[in-house]
Amino acid sequence: MNKKRKKTIIWLSVSGIILVIIFFSALIIGRYTISIPSFFSALFNMPSADSIDKSVIFSLRLPRTLVALLVGIALSLSGLVYQETFQNKLVSPDFLGVSTGAGFGAAIAIIVGLTGLMISVAAFVFGIITMLLTVGIAKIFRNNSPTILLLSGIIISGLMSAGISFVEFTADTDKQLGEIVYWLLGTFSKATMRDVWILMPIVTVCSLFLFIIRWRINIVALGRNEAVSLGLNYNLYRNLIILAATLLTAASVAYSGIVGWIGLVAPHMARICVGRDARKTIPLTILFGAAFAIICDIISRTFTASEIPLSAVTGFLGTPIFIVILFLRRKTIYDKI
């Protein structure tokens, strides 16, 4: 076994163990304290288990922790493949305007009186529509350059941001406005097991697909000319990657609101550890993203009387981490931005 393979296995093993520890810690830690013996009693449904502990663990903390895990996987993986596909290390999952479009859909759903699952459905649908609009505008220019798609994403994202502002302006300030703002700031507080069962297949299928074509992602990351010279159908695989990443992003925003930094920080951490190879970075990014999202959820619901918005927590954690990443990779990370 060569050194690089051994290094990758060590990173994956250590990261997997840490993720498991963080996951179970999230079921214990919170404003309502659960001791470790009580946790295991509730977990294994022992006769001595307290009913309140069981309710807190299985009805409240387990669903939101699972949703946090799935959202972390989705955002980090979509960020990674977007960055590789468009050869831009500063690209995040919302660069095609998907997050903003999903937020616009959720805002409309709230203002027309929809609740619960229907808000998530509206957010998901608008996220997909936004991606289609972005791709459609890029097609108008008849230019296959990734830069055109990036610029189209900026245009559509700006349009959707304006739409959100207009909806907020027309919303009822006593009820609807507060709900819209709270949703846009990101939260796992409303997560239920129904959300888990809806989100899980989307994240699982898209993640497995991207993992299966991981070596093709490496070729796409070389650029159009190199990919074509190697016999790869560049347009087909680029579009499939964009579609999978968009589904991951739209599904995440639909159930958590707009959450930043996860899709930007986790891929860079993975590259620092195992290099720029999708065969290695995809599984490690998934582990890093999931752990980061769960840690942010723990912080958001533990240290204050009311929940801190997720976007605030991810910003406070993500900013110093990203500064460290830029410092560590300052000689190589600026080759192609």
Short mmCIF file of the C-alpha atoms (twelve columns), coordinates in Angstrom:
data_MODEL
# 
_entry.id   MODEL 
# 
loop_
_atom_site.group_PDB 
_atom_site.id 
_atom_site.type_symbol 
_atom_site.label_atom_id 
_atom_site.label_alt_id 
_atom_site.label_comp_id 
_atom_site.label_asym_id 
_atom_site.label_seq_id 
_atom_site.Cartn_x 
_atom_site.Cartn_y 
_atom_site.Cartn_z 
_atom_site.pdbx_PDB_model_num 
ATOM 1   C CA . MET A 1   0.000   0.000  0.000   1 
ATOM 2   C CA . ASN A 2   1.513   3.315  -1.100  1 
ATOM 3   C CA . LYS A 3   1.748   6.318  1.194   1 
ATOM 4   C CA . LYS A 4   -1.010  8.333  -0.515  1 
ATOM 5   C CA . ARG A 5   -3.526  5.494  -0.283  1 
ATOM 6   C CA . LYS A 6   -2.603  4.881  3.343   1 
ATOM 7   C CA . LYS A 7   -2.982  8.601  4.109   1 
ATOM 8   C CA . THR A 8   -6.434  8.649  2.506   1 
ATOM 9   C CA . ILE A 9   -7.594  5.605  4.486   1 
ATOM 10  C CA . ILE A 10  -6.374  7.173  7.730   1 
ATOM 11  C CA . TRP A 11  -8.192  10.440 7.020   1 
ATOM 12  C CA . LEU A 12  -11.412 8.640  6.092   1 
ATOM 13  C CA . SER A 13  -11.260 6.400  9.159   1 
ATOM 14  C CA . VAL A 14  -10.514 9.200  11.617  1 
ATOM 15  C CA . SER A 15  -13.128 11.496 10.051  1 
ATOM 16  C CA . GLY A 16  -15.738 8.725  10.121  1 
ATOM 17  C CA . ILE A 17  -15.116 8.035  13.808  1 
ATOM 18  C CA . ILE A 18  -15.264 11.754 14.638  1 
ATOM 19  C CA . LEU A 19  -18.546 12.092 12.718  1 
ATOM 20  C CA . VAL A 20  -20.103 9.228  14.695  1 
ATOM 21  C CA . ILE A 21  -18.992 10.842 17.972  1 
ATOM 22  C CA . ILE A 22  -20.379 14.230 16.906  1 
ATOM 23  C CA . PHE A 23  -23.665 12.649 15.794  1 
ATOM 24  C CA . PHE A 24  -24.315 10.936 19.123  1 
ATOM 25  C CA . SER A 25  -23.107 14.002 21.029  1 
ATOM 26  C CA . ALA A 26  -25.792 16.005 19.216  1 
ATOM 27  C CA . LEU A 27  -28.423 13.670 20.698  1 
ATOM 28  C CA . ILE A 28  -27.116 14.318 24.215  1 
ATOM 29  C CA . ILE A 29  -26.135 17.989 24.171  1 
ATOM 30  C CA . GLY A 30  -28.774 20.702 24.432  1 
ATOM 31  C CA . ARG A 31  -30.559 23.074 26.740  1 
ATOM 32  C CA . TYR A 32  -32.287 20.049 28.258  1 
ATOM 33  C CA . THR A 33  -29.476 18.022 29.794  1 
ATOM 34  C CA . ILE A 34  -29.351 14.261 29.278  1 
ATOM 35  C CA . SER A 35  -26.687 12.277 31.097  1 
ATOM 36  C CA . ILE A 36  -24.752 9.600  29.227  1 
ATOM 37  C CA . PRO A 37  -26.270 6.708  31.291  1 
ATOM 38  C CA . SER A 38  -29.764 8.131  30.653  1 
ATOM 39  C CA . PHE A 39  -28.992 8.448  26.970  1 
ATOM 40  C CA . PHE A 40  -28.020 4.798  26.615  1 
ATOM 41  C CA . SER A 41  -31.029 3.728  28.672  1 
ATOM 42  C CA . ALA A 42  -33.284 5.611  26.286  1 
ATOM 43  C CA . LEU A 43  -31.372 4.471  23.219  1 
ATOM 44  C CA . PHE A 44  -31.761 0.791  24.055  1 
ATOM 45  C CA . ASN A 45  -35.267 1.255  25.488  1 
ATOM 46  C CA . MET A 46  -34.332 -0.080 28.913  1 
ATOM 47  C CA . PRO A 47  -36.995 -0.276 31.672  1 
ATOM 48  C CA . SER A 48  -35.187 2.479  33.571  1 
ATOM 49  C CA . ALA A 49  -35.383 4.883  30.604  1 
ATOM 50  C CA . ASP A 50  -37.077 8.202  31.309  1 
ATOM 51  C CA . SER A 51  -39.990 8.974  28.971  1 
ATOM 52  C CA . ILE A 52  -39.000 12.651 28.701  1 
ATOM 53  C CA . ASP A 53  -35.451 11.699 27.717  1 
ATOM 54  C CA . LYS A 54  -36.788 9.334  25.051  1 
ATOM 55  C CA . SER A 55  -39.115 12.000 23.697  1 
ATOM 56  C CA . VAL A 56  -36.362 14.618 23.528  1 
ATOM 57  C CA . ILE A 57  -33.932 12.237 21.826  1 
ATOM 58  C CA . PHE A 58  -36.202 10.521 19.306  1 
ATOM 59  C CA . SER A 59  -38.849 13.160 18.636  1 
ATOM 60  C CA . LEU A 60  -36.729 16.331 18.685  1 
ATOM 61  C CA . ARG A 61  -32.991 15.801 18.427  1 
ATOM 62  C CA . LEU A 62  -32.773 12.730 16.184  1 
ATOM 63  C CA . PRO A 63  -34.794 14.199 13.276  1 
ATOM 64  C CA . ARG A 64  -32.959 17.529 13.261  1 
ATOM 65  C CA . THR A 65  -29.561 15.848 13.601  1 
ATOM 66  C CA . LEU A 66  -30.328 13.543 10.674  1 
ATOM 67  C CA . VAL A 67  -31.516 16.498 8.600   1 
ATOM 68  C CA . ALA A 68  -28.339 18.392 9.560   1 
ATOM 69  C CA . LEU A 69  -26.246 15.395 8.486   1 
ATOM 70  C CA . LEU A 70  -28.041 15.117 5.131   1 
ATOM 71  C CA . VAL A 71  -27.891 18.862 4.467   1 
ATOM 72  C CA . GLY A 72  -24.197 18.909 5.344   1 
ATOM 73  C CA . ILE A 73  -23.551 16.062 2.901   1 
ATOM 74  C CA . ALA A 74  -25.602 17.711 0.158   1 
ATOM 75  C CA . LEU A 75  -24.117 21.203 0.423   1 
ATOM 76  C CA . SER A 76  -20.507 20.085 0.808   1 
ATOM 77  C CA . LEU A 77  -20.715 17.617 -2.080  1 
ATOM 78  C CA . SER A 78  -22.469 20.044 -4.411  1 
ATOM 79  C CA . GLY A 79  -19.877 22.688 -3.558  1 
ATOM 80  C CA . LEU A 80  -17.053 20.277 -4.366  1 
ATOM 81  C CA . VAL A 81  -18.357 19.175 -7.758  1 
ATOM 82  C CA . TYR A 82  -19.303 22.728 -8.745  1 
ATOM 83  C CA . GLN A 83  -15.782 23.903 -7.929  1 
ATOM 84  C CA . GLU A 84  -14.221 21.079 -9.925  1 
ATOM 85  C CA . THR A 85  -16.588 21.330 -12.872 1 
ATOM 86  C CA . PHE A 86  -16.199 25.085 -13.263 1 
ATOM 87  C CA . GLN A 87  -12.515 25.141 -12.276 1 
ATOM 88  C CA . ASN A 88  -13.216 27.825 -9.707  1 
ATOM 89  C CA . LYS A 89  -12.247 27.238 -6.100  1 
ATOM 90  C CA . LEU A 90  -14.470 30.034 -4.811  1 
ATOM 91  C CA . VAL A 91  -17.701 28.617 -6.230  1 
ATOM 92  C CA . SER A 92  -20.320 27.650 -3.634  1 
ATOM 93  C CA . PRO A 93  -23.536 25.606 -4.001  1 
ATOM 94  C CA . ASP A 94  -25.664 28.692 -4.573  1 
ATOM 95  C CA . PHE A 95  -23.652 30.146 -7.459  1 
ATOM 96  C CA . LEU A 96  -26.297 29.195 -10.068 1 
ATOM 97  C CA . GLY A 97  -28.860 31.077 -7.992  1 
ATOM 98  C CA . VAL A 98  -30.440 27.848 -6.730  1 
ATOM 99  C CA . SER A 99  -30.389 28.833 -3.056  1 
ATOM 100 C CA . THR A 100 -31.803 32.293 -3.751  1 
ATOM 101 C CA . GLY A 101 -34.455 30.838 -6.043  1 
ATOM 102 C CA . ALA A 102 -35.458 28.310 -3.410  1 
ATOM 103 C CA . GLY A 103 -35.650 31.118 -0.865  1 
ATOM 104 C CA . PHE A 104 -37.904 33.080 -3.220  1 
ATOM 105 C CA . GLY A 105 -40.157 30.043 -3.585  1 
ATOM 106 C CA . ALA A 106 -40.380 29.586 0.157   1 
ATOM 107 C CA . ALA A 107 -41.156 33.292 0.656   1 
ATOM 108 C CA . ILE A 108 -43.998 33.109 -1.869  1 
ATOM 109 C CA . ALA A 109 -45.341 29.959 -0.206  1 
ATOM 110 C CA . ILE A 110 -45.351 31.654 3.201   1 
ATOM 111 C CA . ILE A 111 -47.057 34.807 1.948   1 
ATOM 112 C CA . VAL A 112 -49.868 32.838 0.265   1 
ATOM 113 C CA . GLY A 113 -50.494 30.911 3.470   1 
ATOM 114 C CA . LEU A 114 -48.839 27.555 2.807   1 
ATOM 115 C CA . THR A 115 -47.239 25.726 5.718   1 
ATOM 116 C CA . GLY A 116 -44.966 22.815 6.533   1 
ATOM 117 C CA . LEU A 117 -44.221 20.446 3.674   1 
ATOM 118 C CA . MET A 118 -45.703 22.737 1.019   1 
ATOM 119 C CA . ILE A 119 -43.138 25.458 1.824   1 
ATOM 120 C CA . SER A 120 -40.358 22.912 1.265   1 
ATOM 121 C CA . VAL A 121 -41.956 21.737 -1.986  1 
ATOM 122 C CA . ALA A 122 -42.253 25.320 -3.255  1 
ATOM 123 C CA . ALA A 123 -38.622 26.017 -2.314  1 
ATOM 124 C CA . PHE A 124 -37.419 22.870 -4.095  1 
ATOM 125 C CA . VAL A 125 -39.410 23.580 -7.260  1 
ATOM 126 C CA . PHE A 126 -38.258 27.206 -7.463  1 
ATOM 127 C CA . GLY A 127 -34.671 26.090 -6.921  1 
ATOM 128 C CA . ILE A 128 -34.876 23.801 -9.955  1 
ATOM 129 C CA . ILE A 129 -36.633 26.498 -12.011 1 
ATOM 130 C CA . THR A 130 -33.858 28.950 -11.142 1 
ATOM 131 C CA . MET A 131 -31.210 26.515 -12.374 1 
ATOM 132 C CA . LEU A 132 -33.123 26.045 -15.638 1 
ATOM 133 C CA . LEU A 133 -33.363 29.818 -16.100 1 
ATOM 134 C CA . THR A 134 -29.631 30.180 -15.497 1 
ATOM 135 C CA . VAL A 135 -28.773 27.475 -18.021 1 
ATOM 136 C CA . GLY A 136 -31.307 28.929 -20.473 1 
ATOM 137 C CA . ILE A 137 -29.751 32.399 -20.336 1 
ATOM 138 C CA . ALA A 138 -26.295 30.888 -20.818 1 
ATOM 139 C CA . LYS A 139 -27.579 29.060 -23.923 1 
ATOM 140 C CA . ILE A 140 -28.769 32.354 -25.434 1 
ATOM 141 C CA . PHE A 141 -25.174 33.509 -25.711 1 
ATOM 142 C CA . ARG A 142 -24.245 30.316 -27.610 1 
ATOM 143 C CA . ASN A 143 -21.071 30.168 -25.604 1 
ATOM 144 C CA . ASN A 144 -20.110 27.008 -23.698 1 
ATOM 145 C CA . SER A 145 -17.613 28.779 -21.465 1 
ATOM 146 C CA . PRO A 146 -18.111 28.146 -17.721 1 
ATOM 147 C CA . THR A 147 -17.715 31.897 -17.219 1 
ATOM 148 C CA . ILE A 148 -20.959 32.566 -19.104 1 
ATOM 149 C CA . LEU A 149 -22.809 30.139 -16.846 1 
ATOM 150 C CA . LEU A 150 -21.324 31.806 -13.777 1 
ATOM 151 C CA . LEU A 151 -22.409 35.229 -15.001 1 
ATOM 152 C CA . SER A 152 -25.883 33.888 -15.798 1 
ATOM 153 C CA . GLY A 153 -26.074 32.559 -12.254 1 
ATOM 154 C CA . ILE A 154 -25.216 35.980 -10.880 1 
ATOM 155 C CA . ILE A 155 -27.919 37.580 -13.044 1 
ATOM 156 C CA . ILE A 156 -30.642 35.137 -11.990 1 
ATOM 157 C CA . SER A 157 -29.534 35.215 -8.352  1 
ATOM 158 C CA . GLY A 158 -29.867 38.996 -8.385  1 
ATOM 159 C CA . LEU A 159 -33.337 38.685 -9.882  1 
ATOM 160 C CA . MET A 160 -34.424 36.196 -7.235  1 
ATOM 161 C CA . SER A 161 -32.957 38.374 -4.468  1 
ATOM 162 C CA . ALA A 162 -35.053 41.260 -5.780  1 
ATOM 163 C CA . GLY A 163 -38.073 38.970 -5.722  1 
ATOM 164 C CA . ILE A 164 -37.420 38.076 -2.095  1 
ATOM 165 C CA . SER A 165 -37.112 41.756 -1.190  1 
ATOM 166 C CA . PHE A 166 -40.420 42.507 -2.900  1 
ATOM 167 C CA . VAL A 167 -42.178 39.631 -1.124  1 
ATOM 168 C CA . GLU A 168 -40.784 40.806 2.230   1 
ATOM 169 C CA . PHE A 169 -42.029 44.319 1.473   1 
ATOM 170 C CA . THR A 170 -45.572 43.060 0.812   1 
ATOM 171 C CA . ALA A 171 -45.632 40.539 3.689   1 
ATOM 172 C CA . ASP A 172 -47.661 40.999 6.853   1 
ATOM 173 C CA . THR A 173 -45.164 42.466 9.314   1 
ATOM 174 C CA . ASP A 174 -46.845 40.845 12.323  1 
ATOM 175 C CA . LYS A 175 -46.692 37.244 11.132  1 
ATOM 176 C CA . GLN A 176 -45.385 36.528 7.655   1 
ATOM 177 C CA . LEU A 177 -42.306 38.770 7.569   1 
ATOM 178 C CA . GLY A 178 -40.783 37.261 10.683  1 
ATOM 179 C CA . GLU A 179 -41.352 33.728 9.395   1 
ATOM 180 C CA . ILE A 180 -39.808 34.555 6.017   1 
ATOM 181 C CA . VAL A 181 -36.712 36.133 7.563   1 
ATOM 182 C CA . TYR A 182 -36.303 33.296 10.072  1 
ATOM 183 C CA . TRP A 183 -36.578 30.699 7.301   1 
ATOM 184 C CA . LEU A 184 -34.103 32.502 5.053   1 
ATOM 185 C CA . LEU A 185 -31.535 32.664 7.855   1 
ATOM 186 C CA . GLY A 186 -31.520 28.865 8.078   1 
ATOM 187 C CA . THR A 187 -32.723 26.488 10.774  1 
ATOM 188 C CA . PHE A 188 -33.199 22.803 11.527  1 
ATOM 189 C CA . SER A 189 -35.708 23.507 14.293  1 
ATOM 190 C CA . LYS A 190 -38.726 22.329 12.304  1 
ATOM 191 C CA . ALA A 191 -37.175 19.068 11.155  1 
ATOM 192 C CA . THR A 192 -39.286 15.916 11.484  1 
ATOM 193 C CA . MET A 193 -38.741 12.289 10.546  1 
ATOM 194 C CA . ARG A 194 -41.012 12.881 7.549   1 
ATOM 195 C CA . ASP A 195 -38.469 15.414 6.311   1 
ATOM 196 C CA . VAL A 196 -35.708 12.862 6.817   1 
ATOM 197 C CA . TRP A 197 -37.526 10.228 4.724   1 
ATOM 198 C CA . ILE A 198 -38.089 12.745 1.913   1 
ATOM 199 C CA . LEU A 199 -34.602 14.252 1.961   1 
ATOM 200 C CA . MET A 200 -32.679 10.983 2.403   1 
ATOM 201 C CA . PRO A 201 -33.433 9.379  -0.996  1 
ATOM 202 C CA . ILE A 202 -32.586 12.582 -2.883  1 
ATOM 203 C CA . VAL A 203 -29.255 12.996 -1.103  1 
ATOM 204 C CA . THR A 204 -28.447 9.276  -1.289  1 
ATOM 205 C CA . VAL A 205 -29.183 8.859  -5.002  1 
ATOM 206 C CA . CYS A 206 -27.368 12.051 -6.057  1 
ATOM 207 C CA . SER A 207 -24.368 11.319 -3.822  1 
ATOM 208 C CA . LEU A 208 -24.074 7.747  -5.097  1 
ATOM 209 C CA . PHE A 209 -24.313 8.943  -8.687  1 
ATOM 210 C CA . LEU A 210 -21.534 11.494 -8.182  1 
ATOM 211 C CA . PHE A 211 -19.412 8.893  -6.389  1 
ATOM 212 C CA . ILE A 212 -19.880 6.394  -9.243  1 
ATOM 213 C CA . ILE A 213 -18.738 8.927  -11.873 1 
ATOM 214 C CA . ARG A 214 -15.993 10.349 -9.659  1 
ATOM 215 C CA . TRP A 215 -13.185 9.607  -12.123 1 
ATOM 216 C CA . ARG A 216 -15.171 11.375 -14.865 1 
ATOM 217 C CA . ILE A 217 -15.459 14.400 -12.577 1 
ATOM 218 C CA . ASN A 218 -11.655 14.462 -12.536 1 
ATOM 219 C CA . ILE A 219 -11.619 14.566 -16.337 1 
ATOM 220 C CA . VAL A 220 -14.323 17.248 -16.544 1 
ATOM 221 C CA . ALA A 221 -12.253 19.313 -14.100 1 
ATOM 222 C CA . LEU A 222 -9.428  19.395 -16.673 1 
ATOM 223 C CA . GLY A 223 -11.551 21.532 -18.988 1 
ATOM 224 C CA . ARG A 224 -13.431 21.017 -22.242 1 
ATOM 225 C CA . ASN A 225 -10.464 20.540 -24.581 1 
ATOM 226 C CA . GLU A 226 -8.653  18.052 -22.381 1 
ATOM 227 C CA . ALA A 227 -11.843 16.101 -21.646 1 
ATOM 228 C CA . VAL A 228 -12.752 15.835 -25.342 1 
ATOM 229 C CA . SER A 229 -9.223  14.782 -26.246 1 
ATOM 230 C CA . LEU A 230 -9.542  11.947 -23.724 1 
ATOM 231 C CA . GLY A 231 -12.766 10.784 -25.370 1 
ATOM 232 C CA . LEU A 232 -15.214 11.997 -22.742 1 
ATOM 233 C CA . ASN A 233 -18.584 13.507 -23.664 1 
ATOM 234 C CA . TYR A 234 -17.881 16.749 -21.830 1 
ATOM 235 C CA . ASN A 235 -21.277 18.410 -22.277 1 
ATOM 236 C CA . LEU A 236 -23.201 15.325 -21.166 1 
ATOM 237 C CA . TYR A 237 -21.237 14.774 -17.973 1 
ATOM 238 C CA . ARG A 238 -21.027 18.455 -17.119 1 
ATOM 239 C CA . ASN A 239 -24.816 18.737 -17.398 1 
ATOM 240 C CA . LEU A 240 -25.348 15.565 -15.335 1 
ATOM 241 C CA . ILE A 241 -23.007 16.877 -12.619 1 
ATOM 242 C CA . ILE A 242 -24.774 20.248 -12.583 1 
ATOM 243 C CA . LEU A 243 -28.172 18.520 -12.356 1 
ATOM 244 C CA . ALA A 244 -27.125 16.294 -9.450  1 
ATOM 245 C CA . ALA A 245 -25.499 19.193 -7.578  1 
ATOM 246 C CA . THR A 246 -28.559 21.375 -8.178  1 
ATOM 247 C CA . LEU A 247 -30.916 18.715 -6.820  1 
ATOM 248 C CA . LEU A 248 -28.718 18.424 -3.718  1 
ATOM 249 C CA . THR A 249 -28.671 22.189 -3.188  1 
ATOM 250 C CA . ALA A 250 -32.390 22.696 -3.821  1 
ATOM 251 C CA . ALA A 251 -33.342 19.841 -1.502  1 
ATOM 252 C CA . SER A 252 -31.080 21.192 1.248   1 
ATOM 253 C CA . VAL A 253 -32.424 24.730 1.048   1 
ATOM 254 C CA . ALA A 254 -35.976 23.378 0.975   1 
ATOM 255 C CA . TYR A 255 -35.516 21.811 4.422   1 
ATOM 256 C CA . SER A 256 -33.008 24.095 6.128   1 
ATOM 257 C CA . GLY A 257 -33.268 27.520 4.533   1 
ATOM 258 C CA . ILE A 258 -30.217 29.243 3.098   1 
ATOM 259 C CA . VAL A 259 -27.081 27.962 4.848   1 
ATOM 260 C CA . GLY A 260 -23.708 29.271 3.721   1 
ATOM 261 C CA . TRP A 261 -20.055 28.258 4.080   1 
ATOM 262 C CA . ILE A 262 -20.529 24.479 4.343   1 
ATOM 263 C CA . GLY A 263 -20.219 24.001 0.588   1 
ATOM 264 C CA . LEU A 264 -17.191 26.272 0.451   1 
ATOM 265 C CA . VAL A 265 -15.192 25.169 3.493   1 
ATOM 266 C CA . ALA A 266 -15.608 21.369 3.460   1 
ATOM 267 C CA . PRO A 267 -14.224 20.800 -0.084  1 
ATOM 268 C CA . HIS A 268 -11.131 22.897 0.637   1 
ATOM 269 C CA . MET A 269 -10.500 20.993 3.870   1 
ATOM 270 C CA . ALA A 270 -10.709 17.719 1.947   1 
ATOM 271 C CA . ARG A 271 -8.251  18.923 -0.711  1 
ATOM 272 C CA . ILE A 272 -5.749  19.953 1.946   1 
ATOM 273 C CA . CYS A 273 -5.924  16.455 3.437   1 
ATOM 274 C CA . VAL A 274 -5.892  14.195 0.350   1 
ATOM 275 C CA . GLY A 275 -5.207  16.408 -2.666  1 
ATOM 276 C CA . ARG A 276 -7.331  17.244 -5.684  1 
ATOM 277 C CA . ASP A 277 -8.721  13.876 -6.720  1 
ATOM 278 C CA . ALA A 278 -12.494 13.371 -6.709  1 
ATOM 279 C CA . ARG A 279 -12.044 9.681  -5.941  1 
ATOM 280 C CA . LYS A 280 -10.655 10.715 -2.562  1 
ATOM 281 C CA . THR A 281 -12.194 14.125 -1.948  1 
ATOM 282 C CA . ILE A 282 -15.824 13.076 -2.484  1 
ATOM 283 C CA . PRO A 283 -16.042 10.681 0.518   1 
ATOM 284 C CA . LEU A 284 -13.914 12.929 2.726   1 
ATOM 285 C CA . THR A 285 -15.923 16.041 1.809   1 
ATOM 286 C CA . ILE A 286 -19.117 14.191 2.714   1 
ATOM 287 C CA . LEU A 287 -17.735 13.382 6.176   1 
ATOM 288 C CA . PHE A 288 -16.421 16.915 6.762   1 
ATOM 289 C CA . GLY A 289 -19.634 18.555 5.565   1 
ATOM 290 C CA . ALA A 290 -21.863 16.354 7.703   1 
ATOM 291 C CA . ALA A 291 -19.754 16.935 10.810  1 
ATOM 292 C CA . PHE A 292 -19.618 20.702 10.215  1 
ATOM 293 C CA . ALA A 293 -23.406 20.962 9.799   1 
ATOM 294 C CA . ILE A 294 -24.117 18.957 12.958  1 
ATOM 295 C CA . ILE A 295 -21.655 21.032 15.001  1 
ATOM 296 C CA . CYS A 296 -23.340 24.207 13.771  1 
ATOM 297 C CA . ASP A 297 -26.741 22.807 14.756  1 
ATOM 298 C CA . ILE A 298 -25.488 21.957 18.255  1 
ATOM 299 C CA . ILE A 299 -24.197 25.493 18.698  1 
ATOM 300 C CA . SER A 300 -27.346 27.127 17.305  1 
ATOM 301 C CA . ARG A 301 -29.676 25.380 19.754  1 
ATOM 302 C CA . THR A 302 -27.544 25.084 22.884  1 
ATOM 303 C CA . PHE A 303 -25.876 28.280 24.041  1 
ATOM 304 C CA . THR A 304 -28.701 30.818 24.044  1 
ATOM 305 C CA . ALA A 305 -32.314 30.873 25.209  1 
ATOM 306 C CA . SER A 306 -33.546 31.152 21.610  1 
ATOM 307 C CA . GLU A 307 -31.972 29.493 18.589  1 
ATOM 308 C CA . ILE A 308 -29.194 31.278 16.739  1 
ATOM 309 C CA . PRO A 309 -29.796 31.319 12.962  1 
ATOM 310 C CA . LEU A 310 -27.685 28.728 11.168  1 
ATOM 311 C CA . SER A 311 -26.273 31.266 8.724   1 
ATOM 312 C CA . ALA A 312 -24.819 33.206 11.644  1 
ATOM 313 C CA . VAL A 313 -23.213 30.116 13.174  1 
ATOM 314 C CA . THR A 314 -21.779 28.847 9.885   1 
ATOM 315 C CA . GLY A 315 -20.438 32.336 9.202   1 
ATOM 316 C CA . PHE A 316 -18.731 32.644 12.576  1 
ATOM 317 C CA . LEU A 317 -17.168 29.170 12.215  1 
ATOM 318 C CA . GLY A 318 -16.577 29.176 8.479   1 
ATOM 319 C CA . THR A 319 -14.798 32.529 8.231   1 
ATOM 320 C CA . PRO A 320 -11.793 31.714 10.470  1 
ATOM 321 C CA . ILE A 321 -11.565 28.193 9.031   1 
ATOM 322 C CA . PHE A 322 -11.468 29.550 5.499   1 
ATOM 323 C CA . ILE A 323 -8.841  32.134 6.445   1 
ATOM 324 C CA . VAL A 324 -6.664  29.301 7.778   1 
ATOM 325 C CA . ILE A 325 -7.263  27.316 4.568   1 
ATOM 326 C CA . LEU A 326 -6.237  30.275 2.416   1 
ATOM 327 C CA . PHE A 327 -3.099  30.730 4.513   1 
ATOM 328 C CA . LEU A 328 -2.133  27.059 4.267   1 
ATOM 329 C CA . ARG A 329 -2.712  26.948 0.506   1 
ATOM 330 C CA . ARG A 330 -1.593  30.480 -0.290  1 
ATOM 331 C CA . LYS A 331 1.049   29.296 -2.788  1 
ATOM 332 C CA . THR A 332 -1.201  26.976 -4.781  1 
ATOM 333 C CA . ILE A 333 -4.851  27.898 -4.285  1 
ATOM 334 C CA . TYR A 334 -4.735  30.972 -6.509  1 
ATOM 335 C CA . ASP A 335 -3.696  29.166 -9.699  1 
ATOM 336 C CA . LYS A 336 -7.272  29.234 -11.013 1 
ATOM 337 C CA . ILE A 337 -9.920  31.130 -9.089  1 
# 
